[in-house]
PDB file of C-alpha atoms in Angstrom:
ATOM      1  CA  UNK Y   7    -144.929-141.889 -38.711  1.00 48.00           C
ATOM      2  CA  UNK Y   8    -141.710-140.955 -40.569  1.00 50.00           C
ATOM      3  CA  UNK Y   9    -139.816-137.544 -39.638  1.00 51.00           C
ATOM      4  CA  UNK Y  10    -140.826-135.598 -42.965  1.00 50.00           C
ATOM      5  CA  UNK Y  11    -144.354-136.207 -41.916  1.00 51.00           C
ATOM      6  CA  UNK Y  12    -143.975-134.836 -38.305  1.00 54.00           C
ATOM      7  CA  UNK Y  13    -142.421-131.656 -40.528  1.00 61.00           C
ATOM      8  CA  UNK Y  14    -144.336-128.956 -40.514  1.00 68.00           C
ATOM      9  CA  UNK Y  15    -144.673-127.265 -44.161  1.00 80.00           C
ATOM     10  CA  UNK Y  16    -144.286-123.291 -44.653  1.00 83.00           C
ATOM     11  CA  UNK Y  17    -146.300-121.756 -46.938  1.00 90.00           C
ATOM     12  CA  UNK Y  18    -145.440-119.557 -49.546  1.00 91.00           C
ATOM     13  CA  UNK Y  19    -146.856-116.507 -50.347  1.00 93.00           C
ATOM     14  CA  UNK Y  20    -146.888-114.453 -53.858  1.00 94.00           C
ATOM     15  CA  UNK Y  21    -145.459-111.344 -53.512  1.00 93.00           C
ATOM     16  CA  UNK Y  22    -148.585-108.964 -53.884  1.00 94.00           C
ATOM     17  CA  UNK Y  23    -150.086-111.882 -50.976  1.00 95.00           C
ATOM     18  CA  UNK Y  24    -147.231-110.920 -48.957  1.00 94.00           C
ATOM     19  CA  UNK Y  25    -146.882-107.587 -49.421  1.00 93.00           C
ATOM     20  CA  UNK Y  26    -150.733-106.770 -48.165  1.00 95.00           C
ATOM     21  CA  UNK Y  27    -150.457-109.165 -44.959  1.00 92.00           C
ATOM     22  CA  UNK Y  28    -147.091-107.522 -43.943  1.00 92.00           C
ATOM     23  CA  UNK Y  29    -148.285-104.438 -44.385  1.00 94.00           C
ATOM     24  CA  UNK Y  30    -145.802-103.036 -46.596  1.00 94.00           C
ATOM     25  CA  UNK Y  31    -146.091-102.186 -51.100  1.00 95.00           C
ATOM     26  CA  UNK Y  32    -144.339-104.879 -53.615  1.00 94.00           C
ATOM     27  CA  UNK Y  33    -142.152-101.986 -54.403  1.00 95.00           C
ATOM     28  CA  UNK Y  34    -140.931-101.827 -50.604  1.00 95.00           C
ATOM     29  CA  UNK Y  35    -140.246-105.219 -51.088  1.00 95.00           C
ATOM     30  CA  UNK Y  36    -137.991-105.640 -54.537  1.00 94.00           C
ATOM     31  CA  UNK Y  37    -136.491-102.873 -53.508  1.00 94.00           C
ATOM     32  CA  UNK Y  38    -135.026-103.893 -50.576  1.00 93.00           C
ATOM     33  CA  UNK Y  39    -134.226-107.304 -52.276  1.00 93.00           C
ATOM     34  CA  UNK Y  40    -132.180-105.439 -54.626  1.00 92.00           C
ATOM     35  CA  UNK Y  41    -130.289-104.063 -51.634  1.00 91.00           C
ATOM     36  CA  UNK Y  42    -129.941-107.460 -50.430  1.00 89.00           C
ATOM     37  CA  UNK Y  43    -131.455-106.824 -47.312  1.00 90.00           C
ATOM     38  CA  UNK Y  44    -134.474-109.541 -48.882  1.00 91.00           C
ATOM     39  CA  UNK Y  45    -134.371-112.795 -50.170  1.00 91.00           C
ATOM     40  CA  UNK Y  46    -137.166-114.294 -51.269  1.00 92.00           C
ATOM     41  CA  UNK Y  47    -137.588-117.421 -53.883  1.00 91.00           C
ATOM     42  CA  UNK Y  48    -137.306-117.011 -57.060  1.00 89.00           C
ATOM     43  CA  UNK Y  49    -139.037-119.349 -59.005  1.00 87.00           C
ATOM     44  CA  UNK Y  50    -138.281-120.693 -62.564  1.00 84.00           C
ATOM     45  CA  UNK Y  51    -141.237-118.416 -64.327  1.00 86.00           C
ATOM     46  CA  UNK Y  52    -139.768-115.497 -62.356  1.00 83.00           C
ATOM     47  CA  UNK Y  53    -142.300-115.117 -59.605  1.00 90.00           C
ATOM     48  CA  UNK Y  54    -141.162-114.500 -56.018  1.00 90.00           C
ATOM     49  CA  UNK Y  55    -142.273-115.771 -52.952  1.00 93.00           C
ATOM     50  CA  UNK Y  56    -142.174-115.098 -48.944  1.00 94.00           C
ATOM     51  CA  UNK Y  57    -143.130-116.952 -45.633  1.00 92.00           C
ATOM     52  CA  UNK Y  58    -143.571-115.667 -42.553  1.00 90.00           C
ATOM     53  CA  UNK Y  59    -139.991-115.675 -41.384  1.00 88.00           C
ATOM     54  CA  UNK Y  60    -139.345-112.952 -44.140  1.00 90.00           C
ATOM     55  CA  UNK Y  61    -141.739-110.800 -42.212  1.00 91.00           C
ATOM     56  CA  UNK Y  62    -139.181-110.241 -39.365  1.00 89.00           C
ATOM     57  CA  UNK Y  63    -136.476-108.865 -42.078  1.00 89.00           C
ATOM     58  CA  UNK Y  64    -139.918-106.582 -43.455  1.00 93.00           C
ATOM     59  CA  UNK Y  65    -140.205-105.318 -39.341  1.00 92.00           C
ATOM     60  CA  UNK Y  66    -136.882-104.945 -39.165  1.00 92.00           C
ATOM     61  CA  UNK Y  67    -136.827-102.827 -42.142  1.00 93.00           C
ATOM     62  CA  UNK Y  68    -139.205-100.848 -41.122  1.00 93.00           C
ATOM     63  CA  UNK Y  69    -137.981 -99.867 -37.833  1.00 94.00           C
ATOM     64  CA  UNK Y  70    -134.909 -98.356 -38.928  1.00 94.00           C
ATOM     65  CA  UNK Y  71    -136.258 -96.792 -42.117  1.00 94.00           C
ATOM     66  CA  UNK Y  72    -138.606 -95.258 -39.909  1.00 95.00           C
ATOM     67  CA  UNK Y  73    -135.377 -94.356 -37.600  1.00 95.00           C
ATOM     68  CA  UNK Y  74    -134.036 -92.400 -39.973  1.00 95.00           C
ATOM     69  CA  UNK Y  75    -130.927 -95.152 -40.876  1.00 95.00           C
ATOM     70  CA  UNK Y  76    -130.347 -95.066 -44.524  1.00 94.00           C
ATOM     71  CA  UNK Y  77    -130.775 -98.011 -47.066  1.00 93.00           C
ATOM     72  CA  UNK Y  78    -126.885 -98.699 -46.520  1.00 93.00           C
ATOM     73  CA  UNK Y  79    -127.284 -98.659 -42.915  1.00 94.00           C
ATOM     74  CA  UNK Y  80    -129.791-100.851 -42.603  1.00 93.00           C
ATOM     75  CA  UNK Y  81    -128.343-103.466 -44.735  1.00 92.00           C
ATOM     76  CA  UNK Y  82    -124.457-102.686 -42.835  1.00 92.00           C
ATOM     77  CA  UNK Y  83    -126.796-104.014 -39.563  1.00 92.00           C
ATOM     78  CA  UNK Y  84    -128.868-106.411 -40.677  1.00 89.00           C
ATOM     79  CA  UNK Y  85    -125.901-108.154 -42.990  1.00 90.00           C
ATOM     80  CA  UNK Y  86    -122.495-107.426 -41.455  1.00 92.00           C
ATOM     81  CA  UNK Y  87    -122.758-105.949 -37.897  1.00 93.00           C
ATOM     82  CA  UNK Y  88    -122.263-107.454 -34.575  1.00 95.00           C
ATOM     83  CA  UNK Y  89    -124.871-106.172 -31.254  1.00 94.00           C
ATOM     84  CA  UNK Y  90    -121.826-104.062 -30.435  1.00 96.00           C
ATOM     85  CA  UNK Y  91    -121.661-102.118 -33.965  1.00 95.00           C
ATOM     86  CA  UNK Y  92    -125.263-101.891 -34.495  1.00 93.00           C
ATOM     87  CA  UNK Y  93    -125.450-100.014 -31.391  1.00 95.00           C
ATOM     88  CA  UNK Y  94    -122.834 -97.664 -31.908  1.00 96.00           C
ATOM     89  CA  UNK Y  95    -124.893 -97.185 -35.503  1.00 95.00           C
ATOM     90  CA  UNK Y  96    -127.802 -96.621 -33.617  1.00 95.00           C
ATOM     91  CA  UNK Y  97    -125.968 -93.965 -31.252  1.00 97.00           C
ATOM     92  CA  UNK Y  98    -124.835 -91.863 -34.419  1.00 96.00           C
ATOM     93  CA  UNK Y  99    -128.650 -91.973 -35.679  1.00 96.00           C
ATOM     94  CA  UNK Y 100    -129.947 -90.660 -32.214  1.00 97.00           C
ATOM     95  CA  UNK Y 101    -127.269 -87.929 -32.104  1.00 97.00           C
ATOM     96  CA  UNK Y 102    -128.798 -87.032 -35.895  1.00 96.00           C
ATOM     97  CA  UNK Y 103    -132.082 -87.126 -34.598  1.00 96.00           C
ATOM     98  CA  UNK Y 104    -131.436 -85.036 -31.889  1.00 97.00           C
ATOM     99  CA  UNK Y 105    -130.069 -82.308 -33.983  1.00 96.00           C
ATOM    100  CA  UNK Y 106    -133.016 -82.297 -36.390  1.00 95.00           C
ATOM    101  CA  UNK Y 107    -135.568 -82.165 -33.183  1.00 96.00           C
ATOM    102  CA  UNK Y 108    -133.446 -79.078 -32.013  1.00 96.00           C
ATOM    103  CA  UNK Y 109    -133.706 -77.586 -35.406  1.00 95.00           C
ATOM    104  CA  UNK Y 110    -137.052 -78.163 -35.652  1.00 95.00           C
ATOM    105  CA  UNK Y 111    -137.889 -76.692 -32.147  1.00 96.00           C
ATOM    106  CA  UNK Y 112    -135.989 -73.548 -33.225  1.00 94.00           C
ATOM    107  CA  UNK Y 113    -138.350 -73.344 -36.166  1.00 94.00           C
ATOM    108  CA  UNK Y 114    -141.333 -73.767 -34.204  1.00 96.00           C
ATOM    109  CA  UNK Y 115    -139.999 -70.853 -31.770  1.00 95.00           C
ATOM    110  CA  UNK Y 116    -139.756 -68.632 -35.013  1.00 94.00           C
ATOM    111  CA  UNK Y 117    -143.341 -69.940 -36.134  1.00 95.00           C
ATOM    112  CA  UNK Y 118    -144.478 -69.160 -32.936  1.00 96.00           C
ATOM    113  CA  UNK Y 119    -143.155 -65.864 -32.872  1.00 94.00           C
ATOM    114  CA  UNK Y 120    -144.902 -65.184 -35.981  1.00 94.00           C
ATOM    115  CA  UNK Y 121    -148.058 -65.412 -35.461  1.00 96.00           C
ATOM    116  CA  UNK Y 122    -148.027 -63.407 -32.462  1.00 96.00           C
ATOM    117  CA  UNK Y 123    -146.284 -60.736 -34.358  1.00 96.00           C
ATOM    118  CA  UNK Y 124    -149.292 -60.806 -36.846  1.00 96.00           C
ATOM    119  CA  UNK Y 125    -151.612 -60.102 -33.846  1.00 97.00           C
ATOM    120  CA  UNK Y 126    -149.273 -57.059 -32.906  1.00 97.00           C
ATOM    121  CA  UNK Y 127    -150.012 -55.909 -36.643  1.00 96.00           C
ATOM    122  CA  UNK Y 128    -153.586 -56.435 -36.355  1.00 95.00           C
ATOM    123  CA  UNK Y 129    -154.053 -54.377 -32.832  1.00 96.00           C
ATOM    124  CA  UNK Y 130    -151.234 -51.996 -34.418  1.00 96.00           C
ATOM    125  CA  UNK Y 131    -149.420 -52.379 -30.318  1.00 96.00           C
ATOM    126  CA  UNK Y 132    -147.058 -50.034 -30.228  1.00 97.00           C
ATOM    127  CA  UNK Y 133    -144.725 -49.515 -27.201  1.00 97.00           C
ATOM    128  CA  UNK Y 134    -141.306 -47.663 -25.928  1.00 97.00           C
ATOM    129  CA  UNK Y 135    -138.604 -50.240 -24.398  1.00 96.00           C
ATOM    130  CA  UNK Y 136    -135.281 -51.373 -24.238  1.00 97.00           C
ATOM    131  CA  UNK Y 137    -134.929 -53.138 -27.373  1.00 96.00           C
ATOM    132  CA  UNK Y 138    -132.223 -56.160 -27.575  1.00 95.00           C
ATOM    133  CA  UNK Y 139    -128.960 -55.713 -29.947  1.00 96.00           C
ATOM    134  CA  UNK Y 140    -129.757 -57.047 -33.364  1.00 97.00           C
ATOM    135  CA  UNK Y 141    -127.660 -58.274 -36.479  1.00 98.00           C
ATOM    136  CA  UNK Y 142    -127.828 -56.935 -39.375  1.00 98.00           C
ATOM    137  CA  UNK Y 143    -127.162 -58.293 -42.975  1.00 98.00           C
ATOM    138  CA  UNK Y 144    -127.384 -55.868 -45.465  1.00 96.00           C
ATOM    139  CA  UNK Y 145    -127.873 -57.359 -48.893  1.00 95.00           C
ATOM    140  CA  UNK Y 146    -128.998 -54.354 -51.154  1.00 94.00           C
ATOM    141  CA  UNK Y 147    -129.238 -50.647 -50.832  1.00 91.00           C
ATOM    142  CA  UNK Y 148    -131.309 -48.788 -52.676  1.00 82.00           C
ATOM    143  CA  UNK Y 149    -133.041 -51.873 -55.364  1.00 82.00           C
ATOM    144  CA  UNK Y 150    -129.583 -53.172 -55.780  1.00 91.00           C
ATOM    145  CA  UNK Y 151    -127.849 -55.938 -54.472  1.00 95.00           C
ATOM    146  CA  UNK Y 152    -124.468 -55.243 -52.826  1.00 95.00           C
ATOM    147  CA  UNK Y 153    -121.414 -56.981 -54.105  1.00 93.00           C
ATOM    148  CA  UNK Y 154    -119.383 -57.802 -51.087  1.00 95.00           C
ATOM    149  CA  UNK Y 155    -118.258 -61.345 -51.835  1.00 95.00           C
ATOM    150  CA  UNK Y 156    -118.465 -61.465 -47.580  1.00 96.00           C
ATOM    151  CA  UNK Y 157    -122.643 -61.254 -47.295  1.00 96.00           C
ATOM    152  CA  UNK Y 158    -122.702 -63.972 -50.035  1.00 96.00           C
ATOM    153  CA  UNK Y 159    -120.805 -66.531 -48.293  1.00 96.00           C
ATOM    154  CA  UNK Y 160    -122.905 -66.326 -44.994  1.00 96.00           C
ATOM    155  CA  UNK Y 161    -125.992 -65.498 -46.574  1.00 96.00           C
ATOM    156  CA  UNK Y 162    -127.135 -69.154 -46.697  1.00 96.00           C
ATOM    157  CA  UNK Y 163    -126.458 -69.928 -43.470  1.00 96.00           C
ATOM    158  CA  UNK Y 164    -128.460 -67.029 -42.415  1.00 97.00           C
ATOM    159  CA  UNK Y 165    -131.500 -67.976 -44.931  1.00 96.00           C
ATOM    160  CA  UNK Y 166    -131.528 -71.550 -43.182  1.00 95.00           C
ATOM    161  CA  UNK Y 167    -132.635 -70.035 -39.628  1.00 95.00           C
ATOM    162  CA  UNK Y 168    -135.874 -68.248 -40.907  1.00 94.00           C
ATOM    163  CA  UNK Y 169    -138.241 -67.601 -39.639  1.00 91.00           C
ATOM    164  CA  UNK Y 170    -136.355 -66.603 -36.566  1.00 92.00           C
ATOM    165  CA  UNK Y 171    -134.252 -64.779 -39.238  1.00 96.00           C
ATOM    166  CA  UNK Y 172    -136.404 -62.234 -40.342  1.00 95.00           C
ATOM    167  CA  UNK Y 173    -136.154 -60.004 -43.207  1.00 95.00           C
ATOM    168  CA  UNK Y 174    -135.220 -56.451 -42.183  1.00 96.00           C
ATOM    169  CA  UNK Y 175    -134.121 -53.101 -43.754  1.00 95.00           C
ATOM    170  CA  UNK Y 176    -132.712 -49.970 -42.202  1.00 95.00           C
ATOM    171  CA  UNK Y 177    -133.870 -46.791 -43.044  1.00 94.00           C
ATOM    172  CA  UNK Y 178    -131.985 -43.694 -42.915  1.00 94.00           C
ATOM    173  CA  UNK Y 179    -132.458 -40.072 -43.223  1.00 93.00           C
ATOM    174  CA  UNK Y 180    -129.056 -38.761 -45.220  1.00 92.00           C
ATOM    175  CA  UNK Y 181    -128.337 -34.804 -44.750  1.00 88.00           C
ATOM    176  CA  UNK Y 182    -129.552 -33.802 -48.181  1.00 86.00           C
ATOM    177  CA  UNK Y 183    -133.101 -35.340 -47.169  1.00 83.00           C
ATOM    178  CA  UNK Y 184    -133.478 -37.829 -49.306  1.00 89.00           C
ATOM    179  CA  UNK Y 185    -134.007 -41.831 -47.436  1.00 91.00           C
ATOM    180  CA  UNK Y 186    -131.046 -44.509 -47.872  1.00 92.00           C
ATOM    181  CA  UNK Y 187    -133.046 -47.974 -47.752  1.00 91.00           C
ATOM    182  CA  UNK Y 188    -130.841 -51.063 -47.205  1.00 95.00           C
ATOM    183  CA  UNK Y 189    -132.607 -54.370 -47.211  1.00 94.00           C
ATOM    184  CA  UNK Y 190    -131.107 -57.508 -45.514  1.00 97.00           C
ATOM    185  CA  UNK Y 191    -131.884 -59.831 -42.764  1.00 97.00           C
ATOM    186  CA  UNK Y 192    -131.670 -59.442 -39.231  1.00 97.00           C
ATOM    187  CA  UNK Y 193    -131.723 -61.363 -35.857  1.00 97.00           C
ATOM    188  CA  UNK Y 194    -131.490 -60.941 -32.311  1.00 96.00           C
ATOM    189  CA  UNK Y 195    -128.152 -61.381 -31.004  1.00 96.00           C
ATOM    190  CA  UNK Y 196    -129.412 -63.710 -27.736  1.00 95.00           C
ATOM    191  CA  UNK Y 197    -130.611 -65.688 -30.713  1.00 95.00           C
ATOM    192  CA  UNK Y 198    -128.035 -65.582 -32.864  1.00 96.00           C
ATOM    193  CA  UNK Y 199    -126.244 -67.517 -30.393  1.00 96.00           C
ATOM    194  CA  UNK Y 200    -129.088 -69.723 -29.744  1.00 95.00           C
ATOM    195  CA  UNK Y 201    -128.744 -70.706 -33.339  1.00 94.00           C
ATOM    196  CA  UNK Y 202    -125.399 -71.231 -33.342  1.00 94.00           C
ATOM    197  CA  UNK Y 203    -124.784 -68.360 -35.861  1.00 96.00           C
ATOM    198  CA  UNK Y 204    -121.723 -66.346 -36.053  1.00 94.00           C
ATOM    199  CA  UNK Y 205    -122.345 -63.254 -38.000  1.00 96.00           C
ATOM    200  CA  UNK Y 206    -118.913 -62.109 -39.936  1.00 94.00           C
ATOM    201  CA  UNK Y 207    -118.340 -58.892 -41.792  1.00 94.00           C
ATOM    202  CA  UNK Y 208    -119.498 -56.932 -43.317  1.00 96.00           C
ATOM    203  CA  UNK Y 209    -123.087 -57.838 -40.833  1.00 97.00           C
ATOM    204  CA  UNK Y 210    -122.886 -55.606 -38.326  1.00 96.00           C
ATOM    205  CA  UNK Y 211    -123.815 -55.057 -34.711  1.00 97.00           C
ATOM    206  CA  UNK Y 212    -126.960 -52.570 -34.440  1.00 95.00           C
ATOM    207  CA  UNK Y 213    -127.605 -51.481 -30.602  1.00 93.00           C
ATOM    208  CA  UNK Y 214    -130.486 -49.346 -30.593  1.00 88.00           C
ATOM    209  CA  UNK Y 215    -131.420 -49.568 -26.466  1.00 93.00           C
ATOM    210  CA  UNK Y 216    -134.727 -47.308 -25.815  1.00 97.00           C
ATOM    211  CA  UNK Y 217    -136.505 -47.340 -28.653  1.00 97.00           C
ATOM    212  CA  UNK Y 218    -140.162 -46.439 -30.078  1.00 98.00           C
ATOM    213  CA  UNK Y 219    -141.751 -50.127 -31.451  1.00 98.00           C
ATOM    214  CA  UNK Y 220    -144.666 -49.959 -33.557  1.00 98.00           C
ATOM    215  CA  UNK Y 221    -146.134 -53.102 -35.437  1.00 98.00           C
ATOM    216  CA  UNK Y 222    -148.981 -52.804 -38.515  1.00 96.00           C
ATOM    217  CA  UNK Y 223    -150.009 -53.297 -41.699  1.00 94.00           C
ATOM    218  CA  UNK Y 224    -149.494 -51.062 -44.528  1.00 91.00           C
ATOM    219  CA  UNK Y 225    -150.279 -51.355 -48.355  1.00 89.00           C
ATOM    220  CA  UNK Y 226    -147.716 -52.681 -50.685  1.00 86.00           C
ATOM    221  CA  UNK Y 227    -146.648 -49.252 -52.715  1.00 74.00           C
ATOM    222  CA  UNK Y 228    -143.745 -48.616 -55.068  1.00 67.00           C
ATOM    223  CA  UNK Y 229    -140.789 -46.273 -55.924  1.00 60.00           C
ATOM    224  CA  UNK Y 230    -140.203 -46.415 -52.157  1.00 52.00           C
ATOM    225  CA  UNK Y 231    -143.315 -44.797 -50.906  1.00 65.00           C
ATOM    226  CA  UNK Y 232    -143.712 -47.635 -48.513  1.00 81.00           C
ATOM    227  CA  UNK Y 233    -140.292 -46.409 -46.291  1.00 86.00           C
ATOM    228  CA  UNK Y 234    -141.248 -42.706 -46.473  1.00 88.00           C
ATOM    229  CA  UNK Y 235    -144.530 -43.427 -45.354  1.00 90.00           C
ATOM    230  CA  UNK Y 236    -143.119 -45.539 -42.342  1.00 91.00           C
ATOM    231  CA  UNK Y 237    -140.330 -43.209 -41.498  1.00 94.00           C
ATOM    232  CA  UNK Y 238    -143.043 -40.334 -41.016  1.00 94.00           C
ATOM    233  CA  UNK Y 239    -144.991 -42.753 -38.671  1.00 94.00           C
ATOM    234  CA  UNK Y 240    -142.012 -43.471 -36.812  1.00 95.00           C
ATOM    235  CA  UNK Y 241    -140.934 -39.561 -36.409  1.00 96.00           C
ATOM    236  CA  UNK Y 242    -144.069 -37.841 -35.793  1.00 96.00           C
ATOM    237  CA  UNK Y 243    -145.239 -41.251 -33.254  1.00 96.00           C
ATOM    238  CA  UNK Y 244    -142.291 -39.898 -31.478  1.00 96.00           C
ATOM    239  CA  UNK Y 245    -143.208 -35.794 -31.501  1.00 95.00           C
ATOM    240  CA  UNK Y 246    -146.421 -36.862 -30.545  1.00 96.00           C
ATOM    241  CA  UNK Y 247    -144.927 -38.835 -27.410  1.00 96.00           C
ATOM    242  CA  UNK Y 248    -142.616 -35.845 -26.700  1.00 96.00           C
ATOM    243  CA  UNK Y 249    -139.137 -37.991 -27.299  1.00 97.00           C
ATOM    244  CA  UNK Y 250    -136.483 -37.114 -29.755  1.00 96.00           C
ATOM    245  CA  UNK Y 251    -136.083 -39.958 -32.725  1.00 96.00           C
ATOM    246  CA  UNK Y 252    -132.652 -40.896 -33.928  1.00 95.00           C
ATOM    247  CA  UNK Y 253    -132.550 -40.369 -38.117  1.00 95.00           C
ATOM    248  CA  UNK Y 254    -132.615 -44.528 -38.901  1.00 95.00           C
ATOM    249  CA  UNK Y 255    -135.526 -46.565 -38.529  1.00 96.00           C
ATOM    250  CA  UNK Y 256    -135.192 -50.630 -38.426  1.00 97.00           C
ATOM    251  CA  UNK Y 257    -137.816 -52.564 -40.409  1.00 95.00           C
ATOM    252  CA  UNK Y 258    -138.463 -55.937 -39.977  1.00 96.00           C
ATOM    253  CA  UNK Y 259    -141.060 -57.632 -42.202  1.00 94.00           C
ATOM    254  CA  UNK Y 260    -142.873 -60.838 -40.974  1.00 94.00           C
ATOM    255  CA  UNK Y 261    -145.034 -61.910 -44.318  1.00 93.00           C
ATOM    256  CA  UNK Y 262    -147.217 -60.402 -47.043  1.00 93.00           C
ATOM    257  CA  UNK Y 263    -150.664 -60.673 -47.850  1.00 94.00           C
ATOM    258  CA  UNK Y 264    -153.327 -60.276 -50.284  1.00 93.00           C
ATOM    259  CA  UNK Y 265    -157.046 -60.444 -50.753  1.00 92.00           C
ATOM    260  CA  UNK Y 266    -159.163 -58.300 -53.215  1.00 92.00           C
ATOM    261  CA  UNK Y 267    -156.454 -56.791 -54.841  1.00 88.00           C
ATOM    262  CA  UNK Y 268    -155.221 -55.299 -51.573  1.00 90.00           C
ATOM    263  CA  UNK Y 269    -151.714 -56.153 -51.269  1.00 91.00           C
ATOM    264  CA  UNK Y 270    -150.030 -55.664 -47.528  1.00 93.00           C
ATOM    265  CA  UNK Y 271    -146.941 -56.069 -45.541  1.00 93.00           C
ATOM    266  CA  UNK Y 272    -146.835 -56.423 -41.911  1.00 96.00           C
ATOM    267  CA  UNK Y 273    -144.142 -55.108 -40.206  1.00 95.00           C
ATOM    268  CA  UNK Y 274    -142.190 -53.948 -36.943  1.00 97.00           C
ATOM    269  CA  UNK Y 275    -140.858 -50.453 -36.933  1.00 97.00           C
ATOM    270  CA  UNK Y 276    -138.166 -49.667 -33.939  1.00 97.00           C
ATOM    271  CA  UNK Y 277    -136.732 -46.246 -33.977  1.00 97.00           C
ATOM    272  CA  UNK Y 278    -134.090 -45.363 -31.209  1.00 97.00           C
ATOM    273  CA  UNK Y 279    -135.743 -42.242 -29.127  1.00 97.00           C
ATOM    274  CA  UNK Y 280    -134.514 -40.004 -26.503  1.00 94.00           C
ATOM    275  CA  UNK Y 281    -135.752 -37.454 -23.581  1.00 90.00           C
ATOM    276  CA  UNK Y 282    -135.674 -34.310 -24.295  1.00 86.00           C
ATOM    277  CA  UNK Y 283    -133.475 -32.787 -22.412  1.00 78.00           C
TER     278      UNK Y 283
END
C-alpha cells in the first residue's frame, strides 16, 4: 500500500455546513476571515470551505469574544503573540472585567436600594434619626437651569452613578414666605466615596444630623404645588411630634408612576428638627 493511501483525507465543509456544526452564524465566520483571524479555502466559483481543524480557531474565537477581548485583540493573540504576551493581554482584560463587575455591583446596591425605598413609600414609614451628610448638586432653581459652567462639567460623572445618585431638590422657606425650590442630584457622602466621586464646587456639603424622614407618594401637580404641599407635611409632622423644624426641607425622588391617569412621585422628605428647649 503506497503512503498517499495510508493518508487519511479531511473533509471539507461548505460554509453554512460548517457554520451549524460549530455552532457559530456564516456571518461570525466571514467576519472574522476578514480580520484574518480565519482562513478557509477559497475555491475558484468563490465558495469557501472549513475542516475540523478550523473549529479550534472558531473556539478560540469564541472564548475571548466572550472574554470581553476586542476583534484586534483577539487577532494580536491568535496571530502575533507569544504565551508570555497573551497573558499579560489576558491580565489587562481581567483588570477591565473587574472594574465593570464593581460597577455593576454598585448599580445593583442602588437597585436594591430602590425598591426598598418604594416599600417605605407604600407603608408611608416615617422616622426621626441621625441622618448621614449628603451632596448636593444643584442644577436649577426655580424651573431654570443654573449657568455655572462648574455643575456642567461634573454633572456627567454624577449622572453615571444613578441610581445610587438620586435626584434631589432642596426646599426652602425665604423670609418674605414665598418657597425657593432648587433641583439637582444628591448622594450620600460614605457613598460618594464608595463611588469614587469627588464632588467640586459649586456641590456642596449638606449636614442635616437629627432629622424628621418621611417617605410617600404624592400626585404629580404643577406651578409648584407639589413642594408646598410637602413642606407643610414636613412642618406640621414636626408640631405634631413636638420638635422644632429647620426652614429647608431635602427631597429626594426615587421614580414616577402612572396608572389611570393618576400620575405620582415617590419620594423621601428629611427635614432637620430640634427639641424644644
Amino acid at each position: 500500500m503506497s503512503t498517499g493511501e495510508n493518508r487519511i483525507r479531511i473533509r471539507k465543509y461548505p460554509i453554512g455546513t460548517f457554520a451549524r456544526m460549530a455552532g457559530v452564524s456564516t456571518h461570525f465566520l466571514k467576519f472574522y476571515e476578514e480580520k484574518g483571524i480565519l482562513h478557509p479555502v477559497v475555491q475558484d466559483n468563490g465558495y469557501r470551505t472549513y475542516d475540523i481543524r478550523d473549529a479550534s480557531f472558531v473556539l478560540e474565537c469564541r472564548r475571548m469574544k466572550n472574554m470581553g477581548l476586542s476583534v484586534k485583540e483577539i487577532e494580536k493573540a491568535i496571530n502575533d503573540s507569544t504565551p508570555a504576551e497573551t497573558e499579560q493581554l489576558l491580565a489587562q482584560q481581567q483588570n477591565v472585567l473587574e472594574e465593570q463587575l464593581w460597577q455593576q455591583q454598585i448599580h445593583l446596591q442602588g437597585l436594591q436600594n430602590l425598591r426598598a425605598a418604594l416599600r417605605f413609600c407604600q407603608q408611608q414609614e416615617w422616622s426621626v434619626r441621625t441622618a448621614p451628610d449628603i451632596w448636593f448638586l444643584a442644577h436649577t432653581m426655580d424651573q431654570e437651569f443654573l449657568q455655572e459652567e462648574g455643575i456642567y462639567r461634573q454633572l456627567p460623572q454624577w449622572l453615571e452613578w444613578m441610581p445610587l445618585v438620586t435626584s434631589a431638590q432642596m426646599i426652602t422657606a425665604l423670609p418674605e414666605g414665598r418657597l425657593r425650590a432648587e433641583w439637582g442630584l444628591g448622594v450620600e457622602v460614605q457613598q460618594a466615596q464608595q463611588i469614587r466621586l469627588a464632588p467640586d464646587a459649586p456641590a456642596r456639603l449638606v449636614q442635616q444630623g437629627r432629622v424628621l424622614e418621611i417617605y410617600g407618594s404624592w400626585q404629580v401637580t404643577e406651578n409648584g404645588q407639589n413642594e408646598a404641599q410637602m413642606y407643610r407635611t414636613c412642618m406640621d409632622r414636626a408640631a405634631a411630634l413636638n420638635l422644632i423644624p429647620e426652614p429647608m426641607v431635602y427631597r429626594t425622588v426615587f421614580c414616577y408612576t402612572e396608572k389611570a391617569g393618576l400620575r405620582q412621585m415617590h419620594c423621601m422628605l428629611r427635614v432637620a428638627v430640634k427639641a424644644p428647649r
